[in-house]
GROMACS .gro file of C-alpha atoms in nm:
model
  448
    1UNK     CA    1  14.719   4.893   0.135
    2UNK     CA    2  14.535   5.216   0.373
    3UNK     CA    3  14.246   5.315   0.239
    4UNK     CA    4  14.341   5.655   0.125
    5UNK     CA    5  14.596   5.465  -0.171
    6UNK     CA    6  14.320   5.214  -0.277
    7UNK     CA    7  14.060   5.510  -0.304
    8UNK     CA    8  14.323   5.705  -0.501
    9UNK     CA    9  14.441   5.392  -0.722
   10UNK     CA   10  14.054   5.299  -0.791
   11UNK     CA   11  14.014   5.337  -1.165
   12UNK     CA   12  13.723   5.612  -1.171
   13UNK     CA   13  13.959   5.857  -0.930
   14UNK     CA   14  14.274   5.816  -1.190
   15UNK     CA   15  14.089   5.819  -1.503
   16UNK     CA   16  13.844   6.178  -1.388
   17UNK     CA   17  14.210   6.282  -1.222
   18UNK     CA   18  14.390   6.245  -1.539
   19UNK     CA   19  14.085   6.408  -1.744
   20UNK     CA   20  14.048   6.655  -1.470
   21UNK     CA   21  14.462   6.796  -1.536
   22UNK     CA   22  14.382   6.850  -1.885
   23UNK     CA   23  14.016   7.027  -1.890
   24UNK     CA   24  13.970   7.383  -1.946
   25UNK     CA   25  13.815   7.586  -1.677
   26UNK     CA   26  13.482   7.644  -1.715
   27UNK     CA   27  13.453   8.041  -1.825
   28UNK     CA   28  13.302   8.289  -1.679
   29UNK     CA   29  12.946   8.418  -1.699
   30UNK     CA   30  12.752   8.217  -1.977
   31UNK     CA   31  12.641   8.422  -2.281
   32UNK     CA   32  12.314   8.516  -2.239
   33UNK     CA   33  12.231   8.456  -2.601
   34UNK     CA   34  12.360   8.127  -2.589
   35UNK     CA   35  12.125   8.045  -2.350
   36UNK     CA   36  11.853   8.187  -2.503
   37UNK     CA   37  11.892   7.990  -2.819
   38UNK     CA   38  11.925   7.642  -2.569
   39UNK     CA   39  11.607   7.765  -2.351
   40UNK     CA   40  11.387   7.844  -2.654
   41UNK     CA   41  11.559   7.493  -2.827
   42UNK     CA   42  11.427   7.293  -2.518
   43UNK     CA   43  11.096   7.417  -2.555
   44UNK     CA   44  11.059   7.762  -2.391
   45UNK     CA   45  10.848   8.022  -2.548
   46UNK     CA   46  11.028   8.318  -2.437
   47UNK     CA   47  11.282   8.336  -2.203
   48UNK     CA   48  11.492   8.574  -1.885
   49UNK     CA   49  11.752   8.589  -1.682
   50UNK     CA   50  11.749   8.766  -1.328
   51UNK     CA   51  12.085   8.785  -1.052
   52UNK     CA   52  11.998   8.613  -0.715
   53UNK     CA   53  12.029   8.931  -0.531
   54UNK     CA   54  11.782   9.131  -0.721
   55UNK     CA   55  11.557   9.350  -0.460
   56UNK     CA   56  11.272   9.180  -0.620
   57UNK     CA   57  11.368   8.851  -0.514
   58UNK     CA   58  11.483   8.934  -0.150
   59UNK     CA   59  11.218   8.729   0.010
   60UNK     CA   60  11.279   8.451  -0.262
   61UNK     CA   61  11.703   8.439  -0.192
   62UNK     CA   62  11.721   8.210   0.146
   63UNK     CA   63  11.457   7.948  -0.030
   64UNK     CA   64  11.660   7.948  -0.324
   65UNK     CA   65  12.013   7.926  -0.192
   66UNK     CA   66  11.862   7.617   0.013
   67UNK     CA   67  11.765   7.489  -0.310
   68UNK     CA   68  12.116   7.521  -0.450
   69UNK     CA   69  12.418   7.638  -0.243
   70UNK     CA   70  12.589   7.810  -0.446
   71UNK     CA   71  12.343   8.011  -0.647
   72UNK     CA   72  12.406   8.283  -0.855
   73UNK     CA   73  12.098   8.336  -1.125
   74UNK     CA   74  11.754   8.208  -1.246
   75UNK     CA   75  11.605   8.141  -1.548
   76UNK     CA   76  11.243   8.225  -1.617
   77UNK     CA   77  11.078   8.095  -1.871
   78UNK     CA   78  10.690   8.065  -1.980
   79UNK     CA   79  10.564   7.811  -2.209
   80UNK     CA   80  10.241   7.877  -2.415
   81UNK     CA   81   9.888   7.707  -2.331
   82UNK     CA   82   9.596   7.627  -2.615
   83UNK     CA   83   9.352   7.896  -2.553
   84UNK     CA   84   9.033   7.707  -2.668
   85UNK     CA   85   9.097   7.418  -2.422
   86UNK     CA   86   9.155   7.706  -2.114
   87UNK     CA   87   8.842   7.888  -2.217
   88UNK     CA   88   8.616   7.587  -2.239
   89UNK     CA   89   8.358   7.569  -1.952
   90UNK     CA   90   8.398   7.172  -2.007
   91UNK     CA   91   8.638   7.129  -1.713
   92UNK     CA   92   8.796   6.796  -1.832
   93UNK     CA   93   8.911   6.993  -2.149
   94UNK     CA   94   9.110   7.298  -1.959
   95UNK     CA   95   9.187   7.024  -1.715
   96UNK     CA   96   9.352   6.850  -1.959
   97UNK     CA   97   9.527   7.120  -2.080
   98UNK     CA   98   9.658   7.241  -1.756
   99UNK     CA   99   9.786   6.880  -1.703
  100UNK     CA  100   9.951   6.798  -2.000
  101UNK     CA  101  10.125   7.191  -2.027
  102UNK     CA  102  10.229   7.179  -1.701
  103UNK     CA  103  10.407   6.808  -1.792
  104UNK     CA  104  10.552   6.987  -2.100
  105UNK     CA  105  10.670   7.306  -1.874
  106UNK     CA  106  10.872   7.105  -1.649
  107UNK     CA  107  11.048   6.876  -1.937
  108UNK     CA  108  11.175   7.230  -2.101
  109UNK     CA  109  11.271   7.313  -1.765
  110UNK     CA  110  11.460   6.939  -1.706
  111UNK     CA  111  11.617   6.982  -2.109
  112UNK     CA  112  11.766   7.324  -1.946
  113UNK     CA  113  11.947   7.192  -1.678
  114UNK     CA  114  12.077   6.839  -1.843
  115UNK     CA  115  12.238   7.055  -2.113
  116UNK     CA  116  12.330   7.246  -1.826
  117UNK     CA  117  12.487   6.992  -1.640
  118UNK     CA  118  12.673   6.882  -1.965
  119UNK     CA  119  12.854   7.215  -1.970
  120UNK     CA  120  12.966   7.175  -1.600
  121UNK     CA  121  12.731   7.440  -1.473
  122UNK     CA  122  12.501   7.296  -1.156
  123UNK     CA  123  12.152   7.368  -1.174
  124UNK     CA  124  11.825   7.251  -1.099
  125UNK     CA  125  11.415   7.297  -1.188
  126UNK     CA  126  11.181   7.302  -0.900
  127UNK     CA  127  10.819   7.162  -1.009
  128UNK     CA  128  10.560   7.404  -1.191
  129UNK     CA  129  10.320   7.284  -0.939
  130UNK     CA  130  10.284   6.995  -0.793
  131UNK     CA  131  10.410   6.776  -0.605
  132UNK     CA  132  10.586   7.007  -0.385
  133UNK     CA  133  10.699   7.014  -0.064
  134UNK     CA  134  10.401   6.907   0.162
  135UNK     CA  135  10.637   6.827   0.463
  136UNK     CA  136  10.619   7.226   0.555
  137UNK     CA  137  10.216   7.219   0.467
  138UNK     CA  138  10.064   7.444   0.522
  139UNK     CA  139  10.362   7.684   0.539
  140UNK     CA  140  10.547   7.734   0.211
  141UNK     CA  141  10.520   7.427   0.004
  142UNK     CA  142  10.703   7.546  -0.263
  143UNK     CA  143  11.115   7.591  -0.385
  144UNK     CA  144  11.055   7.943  -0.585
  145UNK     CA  145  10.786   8.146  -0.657
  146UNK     CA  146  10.780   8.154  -1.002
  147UNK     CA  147  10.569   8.474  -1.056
  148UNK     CA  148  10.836   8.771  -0.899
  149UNK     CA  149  11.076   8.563  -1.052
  150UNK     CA  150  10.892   8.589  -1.483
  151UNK     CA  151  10.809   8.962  -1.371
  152UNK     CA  152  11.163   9.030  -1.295
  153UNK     CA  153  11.297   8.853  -1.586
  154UNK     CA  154  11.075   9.090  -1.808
  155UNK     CA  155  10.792   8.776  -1.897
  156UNK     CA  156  10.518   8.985  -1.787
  157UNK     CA  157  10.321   9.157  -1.516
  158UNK     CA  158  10.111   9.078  -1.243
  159UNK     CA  159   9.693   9.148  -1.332
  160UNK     CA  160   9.468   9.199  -1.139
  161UNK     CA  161   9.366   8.823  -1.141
  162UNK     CA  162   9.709   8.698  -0.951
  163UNK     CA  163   9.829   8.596  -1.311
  164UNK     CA  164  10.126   8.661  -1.459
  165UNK     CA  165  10.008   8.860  -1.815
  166UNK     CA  166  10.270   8.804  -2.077
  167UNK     CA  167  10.272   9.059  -2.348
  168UNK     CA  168  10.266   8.866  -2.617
  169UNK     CA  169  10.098   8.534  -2.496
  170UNK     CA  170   9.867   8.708  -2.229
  171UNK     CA  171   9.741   8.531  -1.933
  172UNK     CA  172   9.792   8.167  -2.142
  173UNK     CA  173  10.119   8.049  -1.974
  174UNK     CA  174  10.300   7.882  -1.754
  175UNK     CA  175  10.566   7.981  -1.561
  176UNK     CA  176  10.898   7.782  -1.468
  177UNK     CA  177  11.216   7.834  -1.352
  178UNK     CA  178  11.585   7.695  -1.353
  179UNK     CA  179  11.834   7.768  -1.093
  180UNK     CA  180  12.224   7.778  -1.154
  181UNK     CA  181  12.521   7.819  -0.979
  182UNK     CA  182  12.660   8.055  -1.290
  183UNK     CA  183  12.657   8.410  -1.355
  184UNK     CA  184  12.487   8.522  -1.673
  185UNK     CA  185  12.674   8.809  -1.945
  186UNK     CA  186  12.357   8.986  -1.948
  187UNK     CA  187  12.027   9.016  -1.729
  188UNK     CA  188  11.663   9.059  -1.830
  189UNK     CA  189  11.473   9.359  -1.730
  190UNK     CA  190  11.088   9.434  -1.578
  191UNK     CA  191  10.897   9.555  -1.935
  192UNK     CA  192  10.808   9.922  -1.893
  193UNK     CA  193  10.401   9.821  -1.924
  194UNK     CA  194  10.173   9.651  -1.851
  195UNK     CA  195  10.007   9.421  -2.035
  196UNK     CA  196   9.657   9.420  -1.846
  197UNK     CA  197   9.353   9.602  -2.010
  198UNK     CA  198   9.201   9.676  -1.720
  199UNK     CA  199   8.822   9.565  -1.853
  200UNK     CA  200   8.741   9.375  -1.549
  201UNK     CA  201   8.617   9.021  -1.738
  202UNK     CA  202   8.793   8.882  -1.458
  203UNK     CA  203   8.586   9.031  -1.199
  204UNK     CA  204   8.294   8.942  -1.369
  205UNK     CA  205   8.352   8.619  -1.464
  206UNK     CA  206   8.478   8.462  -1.130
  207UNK     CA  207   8.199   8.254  -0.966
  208UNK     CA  208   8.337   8.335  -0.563
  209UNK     CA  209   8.376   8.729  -0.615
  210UNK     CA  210   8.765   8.693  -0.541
  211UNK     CA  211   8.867   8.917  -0.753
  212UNK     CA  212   8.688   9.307  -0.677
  213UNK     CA  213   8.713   9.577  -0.938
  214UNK     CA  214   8.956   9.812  -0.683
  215UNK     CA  215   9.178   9.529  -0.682
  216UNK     CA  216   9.148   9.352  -0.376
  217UNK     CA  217   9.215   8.974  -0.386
  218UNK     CA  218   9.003   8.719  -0.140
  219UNK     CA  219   9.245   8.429  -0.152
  220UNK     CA  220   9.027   8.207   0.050
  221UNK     CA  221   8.699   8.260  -0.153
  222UNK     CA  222   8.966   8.153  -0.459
  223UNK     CA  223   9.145   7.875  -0.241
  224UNK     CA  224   8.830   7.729  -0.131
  225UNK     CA  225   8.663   7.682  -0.469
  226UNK     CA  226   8.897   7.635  -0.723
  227UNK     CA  227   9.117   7.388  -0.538
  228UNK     CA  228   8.829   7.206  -0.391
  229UNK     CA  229   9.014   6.933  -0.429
  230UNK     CA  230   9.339   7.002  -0.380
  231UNK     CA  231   9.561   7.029  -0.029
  232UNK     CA  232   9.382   7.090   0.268
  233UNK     CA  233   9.043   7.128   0.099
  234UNK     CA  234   9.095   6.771   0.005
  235UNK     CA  235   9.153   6.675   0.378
  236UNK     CA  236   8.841   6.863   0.468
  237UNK     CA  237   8.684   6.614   0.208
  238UNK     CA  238   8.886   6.299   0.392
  239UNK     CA  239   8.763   6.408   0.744
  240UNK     CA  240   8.388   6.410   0.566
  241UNK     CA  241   8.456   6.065   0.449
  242UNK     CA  242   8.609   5.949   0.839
  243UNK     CA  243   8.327   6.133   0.995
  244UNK     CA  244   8.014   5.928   0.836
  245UNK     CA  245   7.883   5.654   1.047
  246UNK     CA  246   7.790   5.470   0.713
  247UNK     CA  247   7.755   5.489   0.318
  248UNK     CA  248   7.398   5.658   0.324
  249UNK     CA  249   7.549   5.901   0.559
  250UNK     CA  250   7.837   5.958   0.327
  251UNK     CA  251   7.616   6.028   0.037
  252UNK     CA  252   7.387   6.291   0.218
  253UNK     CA  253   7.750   6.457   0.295
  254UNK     CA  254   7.900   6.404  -0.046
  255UNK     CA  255   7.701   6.400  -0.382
  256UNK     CA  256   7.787   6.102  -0.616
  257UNK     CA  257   7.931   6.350  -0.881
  258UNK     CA  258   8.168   6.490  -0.603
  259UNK     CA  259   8.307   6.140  -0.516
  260UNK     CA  260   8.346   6.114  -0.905
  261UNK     CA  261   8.551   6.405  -0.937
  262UNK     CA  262   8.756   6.336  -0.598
  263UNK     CA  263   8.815   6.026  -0.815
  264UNK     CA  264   8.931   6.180  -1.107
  265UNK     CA  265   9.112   6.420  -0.929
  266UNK     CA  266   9.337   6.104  -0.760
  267UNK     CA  267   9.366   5.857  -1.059
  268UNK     CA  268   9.447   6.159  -1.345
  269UNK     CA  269   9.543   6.472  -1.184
  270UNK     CA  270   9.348   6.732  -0.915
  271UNK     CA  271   9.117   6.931  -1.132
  272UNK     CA  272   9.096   7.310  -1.098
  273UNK     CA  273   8.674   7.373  -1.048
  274UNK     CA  274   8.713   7.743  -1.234
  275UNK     CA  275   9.054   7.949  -1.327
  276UNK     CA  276   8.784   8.145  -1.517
  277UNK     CA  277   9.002   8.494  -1.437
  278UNK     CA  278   9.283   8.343  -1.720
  279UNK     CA  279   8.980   8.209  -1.960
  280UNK     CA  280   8.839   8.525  -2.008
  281UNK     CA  281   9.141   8.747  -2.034
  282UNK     CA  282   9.185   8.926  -2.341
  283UNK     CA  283   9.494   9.098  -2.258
  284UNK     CA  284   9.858   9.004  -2.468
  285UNK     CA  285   9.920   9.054  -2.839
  286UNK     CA  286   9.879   8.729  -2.989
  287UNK     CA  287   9.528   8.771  -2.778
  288UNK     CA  288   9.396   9.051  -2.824
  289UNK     CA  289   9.243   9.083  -3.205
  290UNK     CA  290   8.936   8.875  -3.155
  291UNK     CA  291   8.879   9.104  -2.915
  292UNK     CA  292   8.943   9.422  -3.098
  293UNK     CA  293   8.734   9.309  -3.433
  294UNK     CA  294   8.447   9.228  -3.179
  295UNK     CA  295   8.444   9.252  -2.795
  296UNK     CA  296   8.050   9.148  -2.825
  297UNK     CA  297   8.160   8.795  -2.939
  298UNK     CA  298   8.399   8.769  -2.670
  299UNK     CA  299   8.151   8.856  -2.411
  300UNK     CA  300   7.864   8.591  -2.567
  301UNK     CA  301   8.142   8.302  -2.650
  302UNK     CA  302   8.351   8.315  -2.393
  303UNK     CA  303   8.254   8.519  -2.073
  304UNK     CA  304   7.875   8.448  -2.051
  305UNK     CA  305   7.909   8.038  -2.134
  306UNK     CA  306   8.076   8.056  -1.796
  307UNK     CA  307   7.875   8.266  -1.614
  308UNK     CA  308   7.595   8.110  -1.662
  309UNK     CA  309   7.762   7.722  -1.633
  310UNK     CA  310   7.526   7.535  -1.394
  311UNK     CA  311   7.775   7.423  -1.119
  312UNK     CA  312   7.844   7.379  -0.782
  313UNK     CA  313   8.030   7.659  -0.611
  314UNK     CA  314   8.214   7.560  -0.286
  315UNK     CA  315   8.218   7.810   0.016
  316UNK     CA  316   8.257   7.851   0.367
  317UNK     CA  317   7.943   7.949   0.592
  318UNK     CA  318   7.953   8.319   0.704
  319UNK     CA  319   8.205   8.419   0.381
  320UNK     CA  320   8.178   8.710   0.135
  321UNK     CA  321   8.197   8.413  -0.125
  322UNK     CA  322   7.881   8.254   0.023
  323UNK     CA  323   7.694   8.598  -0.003
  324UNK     CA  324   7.849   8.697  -0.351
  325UNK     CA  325   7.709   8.380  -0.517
  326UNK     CA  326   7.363   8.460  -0.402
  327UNK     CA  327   7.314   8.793  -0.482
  328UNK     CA  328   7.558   8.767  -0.830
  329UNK     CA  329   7.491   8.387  -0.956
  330UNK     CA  330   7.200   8.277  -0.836
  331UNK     CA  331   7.103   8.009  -1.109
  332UNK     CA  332   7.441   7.832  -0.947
  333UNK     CA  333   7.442   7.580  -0.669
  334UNK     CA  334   7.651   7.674  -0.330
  335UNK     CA  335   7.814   7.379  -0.097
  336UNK     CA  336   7.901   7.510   0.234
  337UNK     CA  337   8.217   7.299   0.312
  338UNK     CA  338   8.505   7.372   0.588
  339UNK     CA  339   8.809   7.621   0.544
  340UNK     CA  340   9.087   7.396   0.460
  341UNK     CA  341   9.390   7.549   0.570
  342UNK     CA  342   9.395   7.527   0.913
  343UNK     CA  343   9.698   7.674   1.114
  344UNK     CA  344   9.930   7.447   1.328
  345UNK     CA  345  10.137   7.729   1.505
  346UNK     CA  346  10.020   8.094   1.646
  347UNK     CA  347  10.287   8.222   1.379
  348UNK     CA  348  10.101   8.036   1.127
  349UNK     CA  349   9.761   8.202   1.246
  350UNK     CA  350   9.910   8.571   1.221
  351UNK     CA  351  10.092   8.513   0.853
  352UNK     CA  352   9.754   8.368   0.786
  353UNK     CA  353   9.465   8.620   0.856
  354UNK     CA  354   9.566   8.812   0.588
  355UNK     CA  355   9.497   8.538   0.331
  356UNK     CA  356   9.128   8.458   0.529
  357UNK     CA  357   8.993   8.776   0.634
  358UNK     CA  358   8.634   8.849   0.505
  359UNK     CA  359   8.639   9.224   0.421
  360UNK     CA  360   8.273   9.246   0.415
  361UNK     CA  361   8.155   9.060   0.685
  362UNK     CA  362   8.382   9.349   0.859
  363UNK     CA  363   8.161   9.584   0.724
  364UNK     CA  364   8.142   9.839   1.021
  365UNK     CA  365   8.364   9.698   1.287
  366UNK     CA  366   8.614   9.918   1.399
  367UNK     CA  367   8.836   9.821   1.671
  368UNK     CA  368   9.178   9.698   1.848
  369UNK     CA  369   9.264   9.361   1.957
  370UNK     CA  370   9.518   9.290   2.157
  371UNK     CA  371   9.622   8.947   2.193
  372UNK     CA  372   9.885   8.747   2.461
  373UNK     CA  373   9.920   8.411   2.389
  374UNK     CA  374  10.062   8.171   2.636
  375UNK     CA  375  10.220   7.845   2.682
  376UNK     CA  376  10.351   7.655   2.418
  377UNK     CA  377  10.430   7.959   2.207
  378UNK     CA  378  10.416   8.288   2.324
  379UNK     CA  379  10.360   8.590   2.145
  380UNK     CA  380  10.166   8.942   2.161
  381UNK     CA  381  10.016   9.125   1.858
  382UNK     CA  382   9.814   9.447   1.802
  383UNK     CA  383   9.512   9.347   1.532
  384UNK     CA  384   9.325   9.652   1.415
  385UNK     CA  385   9.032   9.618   1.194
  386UNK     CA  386   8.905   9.943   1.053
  387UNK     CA  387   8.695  10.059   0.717
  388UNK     CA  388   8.695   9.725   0.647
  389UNK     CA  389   9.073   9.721   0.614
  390UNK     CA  390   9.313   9.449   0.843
  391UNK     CA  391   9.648   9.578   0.960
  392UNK     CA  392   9.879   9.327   1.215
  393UNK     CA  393  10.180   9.473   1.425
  394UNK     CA  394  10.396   9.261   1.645
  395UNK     CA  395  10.336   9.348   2.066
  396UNK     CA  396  10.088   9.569   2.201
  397UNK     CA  397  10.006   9.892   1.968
  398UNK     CA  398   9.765  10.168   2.098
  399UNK     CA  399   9.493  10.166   2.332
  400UNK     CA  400   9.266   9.820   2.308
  401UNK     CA  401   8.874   9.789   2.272
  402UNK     CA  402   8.927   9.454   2.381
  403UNK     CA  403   9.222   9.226   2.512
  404UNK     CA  404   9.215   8.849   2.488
  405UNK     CA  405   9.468   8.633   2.663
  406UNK     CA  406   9.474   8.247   2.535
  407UNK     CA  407   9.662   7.935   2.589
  408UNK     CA  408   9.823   7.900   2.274
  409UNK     CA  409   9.762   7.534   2.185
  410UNK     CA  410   9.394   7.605   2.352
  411UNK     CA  411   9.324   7.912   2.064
  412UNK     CA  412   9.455   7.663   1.755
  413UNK     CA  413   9.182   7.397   1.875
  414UNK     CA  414   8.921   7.629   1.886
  415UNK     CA  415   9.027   7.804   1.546
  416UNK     CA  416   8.964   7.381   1.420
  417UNK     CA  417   8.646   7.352   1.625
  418UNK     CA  418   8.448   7.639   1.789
  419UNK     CA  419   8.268   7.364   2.001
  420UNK     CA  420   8.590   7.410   2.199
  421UNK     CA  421   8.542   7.763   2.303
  422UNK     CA  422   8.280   7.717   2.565
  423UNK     CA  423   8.515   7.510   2.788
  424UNK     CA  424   8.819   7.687   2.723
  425UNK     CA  425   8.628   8.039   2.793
  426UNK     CA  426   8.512   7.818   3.127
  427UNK     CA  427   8.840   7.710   3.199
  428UNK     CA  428   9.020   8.048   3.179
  429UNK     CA  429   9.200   7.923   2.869
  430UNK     CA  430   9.131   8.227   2.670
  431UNK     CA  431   9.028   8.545   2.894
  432UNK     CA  432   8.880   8.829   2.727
  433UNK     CA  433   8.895   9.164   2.902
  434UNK     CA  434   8.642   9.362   2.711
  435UNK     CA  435   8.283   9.350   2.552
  436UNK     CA  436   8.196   8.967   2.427
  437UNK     CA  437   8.047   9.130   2.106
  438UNK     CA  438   8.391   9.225   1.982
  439UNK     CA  439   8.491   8.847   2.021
  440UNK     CA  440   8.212   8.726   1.809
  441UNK     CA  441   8.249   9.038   1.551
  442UNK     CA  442   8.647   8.921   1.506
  443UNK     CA  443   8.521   8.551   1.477
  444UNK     CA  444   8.300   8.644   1.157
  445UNK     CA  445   8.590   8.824   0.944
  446UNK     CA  446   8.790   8.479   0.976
  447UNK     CA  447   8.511   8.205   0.913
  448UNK     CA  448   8.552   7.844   0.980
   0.00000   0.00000   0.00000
């Protein structure tokens, strides 16, 4: 017997071939109140749909399709956290409730797509957070962006503190999203408002100075601190740990309470060290009443207890963070630790600066770099730096103050270890044409 008449003979082929001849074929787009009723039956606390080639998710579709060839629409949903726990300056309590709703977020997400899959329709729920996918670290580690995806599906909008602020909920969600290979009858819309106050708490209450009342967002000051102990931050604490020639040498490096919570962090899940921006919030209106009936409470029970929480704030030397917590918390400790995301490619390094650069440590520098790098990877871009402000252009823009020429591989060592420089300036490595002080000036916006 060939092999093509036992495969066809084997009992599984005939018995999904005879099923197959008499099954209906799946319909057409699913009815989007039928799958509201199964998204808010598996758990969800409100629910939307958005079309894979909404404008909103253009840089979103490519990741996505990867995901699941095939895909035609998402599902955003957001799940509801316990207030109290979030607001608690006790971190093992909102730790613990960031943990365990983040576990509950993705089993709504996983009851989506089996009753999905029972209906014939492929589809699939990439994590809430973590784990994710660390082979591209530290380039995108994640499937979909969950945010663009709940603010198209009409969950919410964007605040000023990077969170998602659900109208009804506020900033006390989390986000997750199912991806299908169907069309839906009916998509969700953006809500016409949004749901943010605008009363600053956040700004106030965040212990690096992140977040700035006109809006502006310091991703490393947030990156550093509140994932201390998270990604790269947690290799800066691993190289720390290789790096000490013996225990007592470890300890003057690493306070026992540190190791504790590095500890922690491994055997029961990495612990955030703030998220403050979300406790505080008052926006949303299942939030907003206490509020209303007495914004003095809010400010004495919840704002100030973190505030003034004696803690250690982690920051890199030369940042705006370091300076912030001087001048605006003094009664908290400051640990000057490493920057922990580290590029590995000169096209990491340019999608990068934006993320790193120290706005006030710019503070009157205005001037063009042009950079050539060579070797490995070559590549020319125009960096301007003006009223504090960072603007990147591919290839040579304008007229220069200064122009630096580097090895490529030669620049990422010295962007690890400035120890480097001396040598590779030696060397001929990296060549400035221009005045030094303009080096040294573009070396404090991006700290180490």
């Amino acid at each position: 017997m060939d092999k093509r008449r036992k495969f066809d003979e084997h009992p599984t082929v005939v018995r999904v071939r005879e099923r197959s001849a008499d099954a209906v074929l799946r319909p057409g787009p699913l009815d989007a109140e039928w799958l509201r009723k199964l998204a808010l039956q598996a758990g969800a606390d409100d629910v939307g749909f958005v079309e894979i080639d909404r404008p909103e998710l253009a840089d979103e579709r490519a990741e996505i399709e990867s995901a699941l060839p095939g895909a035609r629409a998402l599902i955003g949903f957001v799940c509801r956290m316990n207030r109290d726990s979030i607001r608690s300056p006790a971190r093992s309590v909102a730790n613990l409730e960031f943990h365990h709703a983040t576990d509950d977020t993705n089993d709504v997400a996983r009851r989506i797509v089996s009753a999905l899959q029972e209906r014939g329709v492929r589809a699939l729920n990439p994590a809430v957070g973590f784990p994710m996918e660390m082979d591209r670290f530290p380039d995108r580690i994640w499937v979909v962006s969950h945010k663009p995806v709940a603010v198209a599906a009409g969950l919410g909008k964007m605040g000023i503190h990077r969170n998602v602020i659900h109208p009804k909920f506020g900033s006390f969600v989390l986000l997750g999203t199912v991806v299908i290979d169907a069309e839906i009858g009916e998509y969700s819309r953006p809500i016409d408002f949004d749901p943010c106050l605008e009363c600053k708490l956040c700004v106030a209450a965040c212990p690096t100075g992140a977040i700035s009342p006109d809006g502006y967002f310091d991703f490393s000051a947030c990156y550093t601190h509140n994932y201390r102990e998270f990604l790269g931050n947690f290799g800066e604490w691993v190289e720390q740990l290789a790096d000490s020639r013996d225990a007592g040498d470890y300890r003057s490096r690493v306070a026992d309470n540190e190791t504790a919570s590095m500890w922690q962090s491994l055997s029961f899940g990495a612990n955030y060290k703030a998220a403050y921006c979300m406790s505080v919030c008052p926006a949303g209106e299942d939030v907003i009443g206490a509020y209303l009936d007495d914004s003095r409470a809010h400010l004495n029970d919840v704002v100030r207890p973190l505030q003034h929480k004696a803690e250690t704030v982690y920051v890199v030397r030369g940042s705006d963070a370091e300076q912030y917590v001087a001048h605006r918390f003094p009664e908290k400790r400051t640990k000057l630790v490493g920057r922990g995301l580290r590029p590995t490619s000169i096209a990491r390094f340019v999608a990068g600066m934006p993320l790193l650069f120290q706005r006030e440590q710019s503070r009157g520098l205005d001037a063009t770099y042009h950079f050539t790098f060579t070797g490995a990877e070559r590549r020319r871009i125009t960096v301007s730096i003006h009223d504090r402000t960072l603007d990147i252009t591919d290839g040579h823009q304008g007229t220069p103050d200064i122009r630096i020429t580097a090895d490529a591989h030669t620049w990422l060592r010295v962007l690890t270890d400035k120890s480097v420089l001396p040598r590779a300036l030696l060397l001929g490595r990296i060549r400035p044409h221009g005045s030094p002080r303009l080096l040294l000036a573009f070396a404090r916006c991006f700290p180490m």
